[in-house]
XYZ file of C-alpha atoms in Angstrom:
486
model
C -2.639 33.679 -32.470
C -5.412 31.695 -31.614
C -3.833 28.598 -32.824
C -0.673 29.441 -30.707
C -2.883 30.039 -27.305
C -4.684 26.783 -28.041
C -1.350 24.963 -28.300
C -0.096 26.575 -25.078
C -3.186 25.430 -23.278
C -2.938 22.053 -24.730
C -0.310 20.615 -21.998
C -2.389 22.078 -19.340
C -5.516 20.425 -20.567
C -3.796 17.100 -20.838
C -2.436 17.408 -17.228
C -5.990 18.115 -16.239
C -7.383 14.988 -17.923
C -4.682 12.970 -16.419
C -5.389 14.200 -12.867
C -9.005 13.591 -13.526
C -8.320 10.156 -14.721
C -6.037 9.495 -11.517
C -8.684 10.758 -9.257
C -11.484 8.745 -10.797
C -9.276 5.937 -10.618
C -8.500 6.264 -7.054
C -12.295 6.493 -6.286
C -12.806 3.125 -8.013
C -9.728 1.371 -7.038
C -9.565 -2.206 -5.763
C -8.653 -3.438 -2.464
C -5.833 -5.827 -3.416
C -5.887 -9.407 -2.699
C -3.678 -10.915 0.268
C -3.348 -13.746 2.363
C -4.541 -13.605 6.049
C -4.156 -16.017 8.863
C -5.875 -16.182 12.344
C -4.939 -18.455 15.072
C -7.225 -20.267 17.397
C -5.016 -20.779 20.453
C -5.441 -22.634 23.931
C -3.313 -20.430 26.435
C -1.092 -22.223 28.788
C -0.597 -21.357 32.290
C 2.967 -21.745 34.154
C 3.914 -21.203 37.867
C 4.922 -17.425 37.252
C 3.646 -14.560 35.197
C 6.811 -14.401 32.698
C 7.032 -18.129 32.504
C 3.482 -18.034 31.331
C 4.014 -15.562 28.991
C 7.208 -17.311 27.707
C 5.405 -20.781 27.144
C 2.719 -18.983 25.115
C 5.198 -17.004 23.050
C 6.816 -20.550 22.235
C 3.543 -21.720 20.737
C 3.091 -18.216 19.080
C 6.440 -18.662 17.386
C 5.120 -22.052 15.950
C 1.888 -20.606 14.860
C 3.685 -17.680 12.984
C 5.871 -20.010 11.462
C 3.059 -22.353 10.061
C 1.349 -19.109 8.871
C 4.647 -18.122 7.151
C 5.037 -21.413 5.391
C 1.475 -20.686 3.816
C 2.690 -17.294 2.579
C 0.544 -15.413 5.051
C 1.110 -11.507 4.829
C -0.646 -10.996 8.326
C -1.359 -13.212 11.216
C -3.957 -12.342 14.116
C -3.694 -13.732 17.606
C -6.537 -13.993 20.199
C -7.225 -11.650 23.232
C -5.709 -13.037 26.368
C -3.707 -15.427 24.270
C -0.548 -14.863 26.333
C -1.997 -14.346 29.798
C -5.550 -16.005 29.763
C -8.165 -14.362 31.987
C -7.859 -16.423 35.112
C -7.870 -13.262 37.384
C -10.126 -11.798 39.805
C -8.424 -8.519 40.884
C -6.051 -5.983 39.297
C -3.378 -6.976 41.703
C -3.273 -10.321 40.247
C -2.927 -9.147 36.770
C -0.075 -6.714 37.338
C 2.826 -9.071 37.013
C 1.483 -9.965 33.425
C 1.377 -6.465 32.178
C 3.841 -4.874 29.917
C 5.073 -1.472 28.874
C 4.014 -0.333 25.484
C 5.546 2.708 24.086
C 3.772 5.344 22.169
C 3.899 4.967 18.373
C 7.110 6.481 17.044
C 7.607 8.380 13.761
C 9.440 6.637 12.328
C 7.972 3.393 14.118
C 10.569 1.660 16.418
C 11.891 -1.792 16.087
C 11.443 -3.442 19.423
C 12.884 -6.696 18.827
C 15.862 -7.669 21.163
C 16.723 -11.239 21.611
C 18.033 -10.609 25.213
C 14.576 -9.081 26.175
C 12.532 -11.734 24.459
C 14.308 -14.523 26.516
C 14.102 -12.512 29.874
C 11.910 -13.727 32.607
C 11.678 -10.173 34.380
C 11.652 -7.718 31.567
C 8.412 -5.747 31.040
C 8.803 -5.706 27.216
C 9.310 -9.437 27.077
C 6.529 -10.250 24.857
C 6.690 -6.918 22.845
C 10.479 -7.841 21.837
C 9.464 -11.412 20.915
C 6.579 -10.472 18.713
C 8.573 -7.984 17.150
C 11.163 -10.383 16.236
C 8.677 -13.100 14.927
C 7.382 -10.100 12.625
C 10.984 -9.514 11.492
C 11.927 -12.914 11.326
C 9.098 -14.003 8.910
C 8.455 -10.923 7.123
C 4.904 -10.769 8.141
C 2.475 -8.413 10.110
C 1.626 -9.614 13.573
C -1.382 -8.608 15.702
C -1.395 -9.795 19.149
C -3.275 -8.737 22.383
C -1.329 -8.019 25.694
C -2.141 -6.521 29.098
C -0.640 -2.974 29.257
C 0.562 -0.849 32.171
C 0.657 2.889 31.308
C 2.376 5.116 33.740
C 0.534 8.324 34.813
C 0.823 10.936 37.248
C -2.067 12.883 38.726
C -2.474 16.221 37.098
C -0.309 15.451 34.109
C -2.069 12.759 32.291
C -5.245 14.617 31.131
C -7.437 11.903 33.041
C -7.864 10.641 36.623
C -4.764 8.726 37.225
C -5.257 5.736 39.501
C -3.754 5.716 42.877
C -1.239 2.946 41.667
C 0.300 5.504 39.365
C -0.533 3.533 36.229
C -3.389 2.619 33.902
C -4.261 -1.168 33.043
C -5.470 -1.550 29.309
C -6.644 -4.497 27.359
C -4.447 -3.533 24.350
C -3.746 -4.823 20.823
C -0.307 -4.127 19.346
C 0.642 -4.396 15.638
C 4.106 -5.030 14.176
C 5.016 -4.594 10.477
C 7.208 -6.957 8.277
C 10.293 -5.450 9.691
C 9.189 -5.759 13.434
C 8.150 -2.111 13.985
C 5.575 -1.352 16.174
C 2.874 0.565 14.042
C -0.360 0.481 16.124
C -1.508 0.370 19.667
C -5.174 0.089 20.281
C -6.789 -0.022 23.717
C -9.968 -1.791 23.836
C -12.870 0.668 24.189
C -15.741 -1.376 25.377
C -14.981 -3.591 28.374
C -17.180 -6.896 28.928
C -18.402 -8.001 32.188
C -15.709 -9.004 34.428
C -13.076 -6.996 32.548
C -13.745 -3.788 34.399
C -12.352 -5.503 37.478
C -9.050 -6.090 35.734
C -8.728 -3.318 33.358
C -9.338 0.426 33.247
C -11.697 2.124 30.752
C -9.596 4.141 28.379
C -10.276 7.778 29.270
C -12.571 9.478 26.688
C -10.150 12.091 25.721
C -7.704 9.545 24.751
C -9.823 7.667 22.439
C -8.370 8.118 18.889
C -10.254 9.329 15.979
C -9.306 6.235 14.014
C -7.214 3.137 15.051
C -5.662 1.947 11.873
C -2.636 0.961 10.295
C -1.545 0.631 6.655
C 0.294 -2.182 4.977
C 2.764 -2.522 2.069
C 0.257 -4.868 0.130
C -2.248 -1.785 0.031
C -4.868 -2.576 2.547
C -5.642 -0.440 5.361
C -6.723 -2.122 8.709
C -8.985 -1.034 11.727
C -8.269 -2.680 15.033
C -11.112 -3.903 17.409
C -11.073 -6.329 20.281
C -13.977 -8.807 21.156
C -16.824 -6.896 22.792
C -16.169 -3.851 20.565
C -17.699 -5.764 17.665
C -21.157 -5.175 19.004
C -20.811 -1.286 19.058
C -20.983 0.840 15.955
C -17.966 2.840 17.129
C -15.063 2.531 16.800
C -15.744 0.465 13.691
C -17.934 2.969 11.635
C -15.656 5.838 12.409
C -12.798 3.655 11.126
C -14.838 2.788 7.883
C -15.363 6.404 7.223
C -11.633 7.038 7.487
C -10.865 4.753 4.583
C -10.336 1.554 6.496
C -10.794 -1.388 4.098
C -10.580 -4.521 6.652
C -10.388 -5.065 10.353
C -8.245 -7.384 12.447
C -10.151 -8.554 15.821
C -8.536 -10.433 18.713
C -11.306 -12.098 20.930
C -11.912 -14.233 24.181
C -15.589 -15.049 23.422
C -18.219 -16.403 25.577
C -20.534 -18.380 23.254
C -22.923 -18.966 26.174
C -23.121 -15.485 27.120
C -26.110 -14.385 25.153
C -29.714 -15.212 24.813
C -30.667 -15.871 22.138
C -27.623 -17.782 21.267
C -25.170 -15.751 18.925
C -21.849 -17.497 18.318
C -18.507 -15.836 17.831
C -18.401 -16.733 14.157
C -21.919 -15.643 13.491
C -21.097 -12.224 14.872
C -17.973 -11.921 12.821
C -19.881 -12.714 9.690
C -22.572 -10.417 10.630
C -20.088 -7.728 11.148
C -18.359 -8.193 7.966
C -21.629 -7.929 5.939
C -23.022 -4.786 7.869
C -19.809 -2.977 7.674
C -19.067 -4.189 3.992
C -15.557 -5.046 5.045
C -13.159 -7.881 5.317
C -12.664 -9.231 9.017
C -9.852 -11.319 10.393
C -10.826 -12.637 13.692
C -8.801 -14.589 16.194
C -10.272 -16.381 19.199
C -9.379 -18.812 22.098
C -9.784 -22.520 21.565
C -10.231 -23.783 25.113
C -13.722 -25.309 24.461
C -16.999 -24.837 22.520
C -17.689 -22.013 24.947
C -14.925 -19.909 23.561
C -14.461 -21.333 20.071
C -14.616 -19.167 17.034
C -12.130 -17.820 14.632
C -12.481 -16.777 10.976
C -11.796 -14.888 7.832
C -14.726 -13.067 6.113
C -15.117 -10.669 2.995
C -18.236 -8.482 2.958
C -20.359 -11.329 4.740
C -19.004 -14.290 2.912
C -17.265 -16.867 5.057
C -14.022 -17.557 3.399
C -12.541 -19.876 6.056
C -13.521 -20.351 9.876
C -12.932 -22.527 12.764
C -15.833 -23.461 15.207
C -15.997 -26.816 17.268
C -17.590 -27.662 20.609
C -14.313 -28.765 22.064
C -10.707 -27.793 22.844
C -9.025 -26.881 19.669
C -6.034 -25.232 18.476
C -5.121 -24.554 14.957
C -4.013 -21.870 12.380
C -6.685 -20.774 9.668
C -4.946 -19.353 6.511
C -6.866 -18.103 3.426
C -6.625 -15.925 0.385
C -8.754 -12.871 0.575
C -9.651 -11.979 -3.061
C -9.372 -8.439 -4.502
C -12.638 -6.540 -4.177
C -13.806 -3.065 -5.058
C -12.780 -0.500 -2.534
C -15.833 1.026 -0.947
C -16.829 2.860 2.297
C -19.571 2.024 4.416
C -22.834 0.991 2.945
C -25.147 4.169 1.934
C -27.877 3.321 4.502
C -25.287 3.007 7.358
C -26.092 4.864 10.587
C -25.209 8.375 11.228
C -26.854 8.502 14.585
C -24.688 8.676 17.704
C -23.165 5.471 18.988
C -23.828 4.449 22.682
C -20.954 3.846 25.037
C -20.730 0.651 27.241
C -19.910 2.962 30.272
C -23.145 5.012 30.076
C -26.053 2.892 29.117
C -29.423 4.516 30.197
C -31.877 1.726 29.655
C -32.037 -1.002 32.478
C -34.877 -2.957 31.316
C -35.472 -5.383 28.379
C -38.593 -5.686 26.324
C -39.341 -9.167 24.996
C -41.964 -10.681 22.891
C -41.532 -14.458 22.032
C -43.767 -16.571 19.811
C -43.243 -20.312 19.013
C -44.694 -23.129 16.929
C -44.486 -26.869 16.993
C -43.494 -27.779 13.344
C -43.190 -30.795 11.222
C -42.112 -31.684 7.739
C -43.964 -29.820 4.771
C -45.533 -27.174 7.024
C -45.215 -23.450 5.922
C -44.742 -21.500 9.208
C -45.313 -17.879 9.832
C -44.602 -16.159 13.112
C -44.735 -12.329 14.210
C -43.147 -10.824 17.311
C -42.876 -7.106 18.279
C -41.588 -4.557 21.157
C -42.291 -0.828 21.056
C -39.012 -0.495 19.065
C -38.731 -3.358 16.814
C -41.259 -5.639 14.758
C -40.153 -9.019 13.499
C -41.902 -11.348 11.004
C -40.714 -14.945 9.975
C -41.797 -17.342 7.226
C -40.429 -20.611 6.418
C -41.019 -24.318 5.127
C -39.853 -27.187 7.135
C -37.966 -29.352 4.747
C -36.995 -31.879 7.236
C -37.625 -33.142 10.893
C -39.740 -31.611 13.533
C -39.283 -29.602 16.858
C -40.220 -26.245 18.108
C -39.122 -22.942 16.683
C -39.748 -19.672 18.134
C -39.383 -15.978 17.064
C -38.013 -13.414 19.416
C -38.306 -9.518 19.309
C -36.101 -7.918 21.811
C -35.302 -4.423 22.663
C -33.391 -2.849 25.581
C -30.443 -3.856 27.804
C -28.331 -6.922 27.042
C -25.172 -8.195 28.964
C -25.973 -6.970 32.257
C -26.995 -3.457 31.253
C -23.732 -3.092 29.131
C -25.428 -2.597 25.717
C -28.744 -1.374 24.304
C -29.752 -3.388 21.314
C -32.854 -4.254 19.079
C -33.013 -7.705 17.666
C -35.150 -10.212 15.718
C -34.288 -13.860 16.009
C -35.742 -17.057 14.845
C -34.379 -20.201 16.555
C -34.556 -23.741 17.246
C -35.673 -24.541 20.869
C -33.466 -26.600 22.797
C -34.674 -29.539 24.999
C -34.846 -27.399 27.838
C -37.319 -24.984 26.235
C -37.570 -21.812 24.301
C -36.264 -19.698 27.074
C -33.058 -21.958 27.949
C -29.557 -20.845 27.210
C -27.615 -23.983 26.331
C -24.601 -24.922 24.671
C -25.982 -27.986 22.696
C -25.759 -26.366 19.120
C -27.825 -29.169 17.628
C -31.040 -29.132 15.747
C -33.159 -31.735 14.066
C -35.072 -29.490 11.780
C -34.063 -28.195 8.268
C -35.818 -25.131 6.713
C -36.205 -23.728 3.130
C -37.626 -20.509 1.743
C -36.849 -18.870 4.819
C -37.478 -15.168 5.256
C -36.740 -13.127 8.449
C -37.656 -9.527 8.301
C -37.388 -6.512 10.831
C -38.440 -3.277 11.058
C -35.771 -1.250 12.989
C -35.421 2.342 14.215
C -34.172 4.450 11.079
C -30.443 4.570 10.865
C -29.888 1.065 12.524
C -26.865 -0.910 11.300
C -28.125 -4.350 11.325
C -26.069 -7.510 11.357
C -27.609 -10.394 9.697
C -26.637 -14.015 11.055
C -27.512 -17.450 10.304
C -26.218 -20.622 12.058
C -26.945 -24.357 11.051
C -26.769 -27.389 12.959
C -23.511 -27.720 15.276
C -23.113 -23.847 14.455
C -22.120 -24.302 10.957
C -22.452 -21.083 8.902
C -23.958 -20.447 5.751
C -21.237 -19.176 3.401
C -23.263 -16.133 2.071
C -26.529 -14.489 3.713
C -28.905 -12.692 1.227
C -29.775 -9.461 2.845
C -31.471 -6.228 1.873
C -31.938 -3.026 4.018
C -34.149 -0.028 3.199
C -33.594 3.456 4.380
C -36.684 3.270 6.291
C -35.451 0.708 8.701
C -36.836 -2.256 7.074
C -34.405 -5.289 6.780
C -35.068 -8.714 4.836
C -32.863 -11.849 5.135
C -33.700 -14.781 3.028
C -32.407 -18.386 2.609
C -33.894 -20.294 -0.514
C -32.331 -23.547 -0.292
C -32.778 -26.282 2.410
C -30.412 -25.973 5.338
C -30.305 -27.374 8.599
C -31.447 -24.603 11.009
C -30.159 -23.568 14.455
C -31.042 -19.784 14.413
C -31.271 -16.581 12.122
C -30.649 -13.091 13.722
C -31.000 -9.458 12.985
C -29.058 -7.550 15.250
C -28.559 -3.725 15.682
C -27.097 -1.663 18.416
C -29.523 0.931 19.819
C -28.178 4.279 21.069
C -28.718 4.979 24.628
C -31.579 7.834 24.942
């Protein structure tokens, strides 16, 4: 009888083992390899809004064809790539806006050749992008200006007097041309609030992501979002493997200098994720697109001139993971409600020459910084800055440590030279940040070139250490962390 009972239980036991094995495998599974493309695009401007969109769509078609020839699974286009940002009022931008339908279940195919060629249809770009994705069997991420109709008392938020919201929106199409995601930019940069509306808080989704047929789940962010913990950290906690980002960067918009590609690489490291970032190639002031995996720069484009190109690369298989164990749990700040209106800075500098070993320290009430390095080549002035408080005209609270080569104009100057005559080795930059900080490590060489991989360690007590052992031309090294408003 015991033997018969044992035999009866055996199938259930085997089933249990199989289920446990499947569950364990899912926890340890890999993020599949895929081919990604990002476009560094120079927007064109025509005489009318619809002609402008049509002309840029023609270029998008060429870029998509190039990406398809190189077997890309997904291509990302930049922020403002179809319309640019040469507007000063919402009235000026209205003719460029499109109607974006809610995500349907199942998703809708928006491809309609008649609409795509129409100079008056308010879904002109959406239709054309859907057709491109369908034609090339490729995921497409693009940025548009969105007009979303509302009425007072029925929208769940204060409806503007014109009867519609204006949003800075990324749209995503799958290989069949179906609209699978619509993401409205959460954190608007300086001049954008004149053109676009902030998304009502009650409308902010718990997660903005889309799944692909090649097994990777992507989150979506737009430009200035990258400096904030949310939505990215929330997305990672919802099993997002990678991110796509459209951007229209201002490389001269920060002191100390943080270029687009530096921030992209730092974000990829801090979130332990893959990032596909597409920027505008009008000049060195806006340049910066790239593909990164857990902080490694796989391929990127950054030049101090007008530049239009498609960057395509293979993203290798990697272990599926969530955010780093020491990632912050503290509440994120919001670009609409920053409390701090002041910035605390401490800057120390040294005139350096070949062979010197240099040590510098700087601190504020919230962050302490230390740097040590040996000068391998050249001479000049290098400064260490500790900064806490408001950045970007009070849009963001941050803490940072940055070691940087001073320009000809001095250590307080904000310039676009990207040039350095000094190389360093055995570099260590350390910072003590408030507990729970999510710190982006960033390094730039002469002319803004990246170091392929930055060695960084972060402790639970807020101590962060970044190290570069081998000689590198040196422009700057940065440890950046958003600081929650208090």
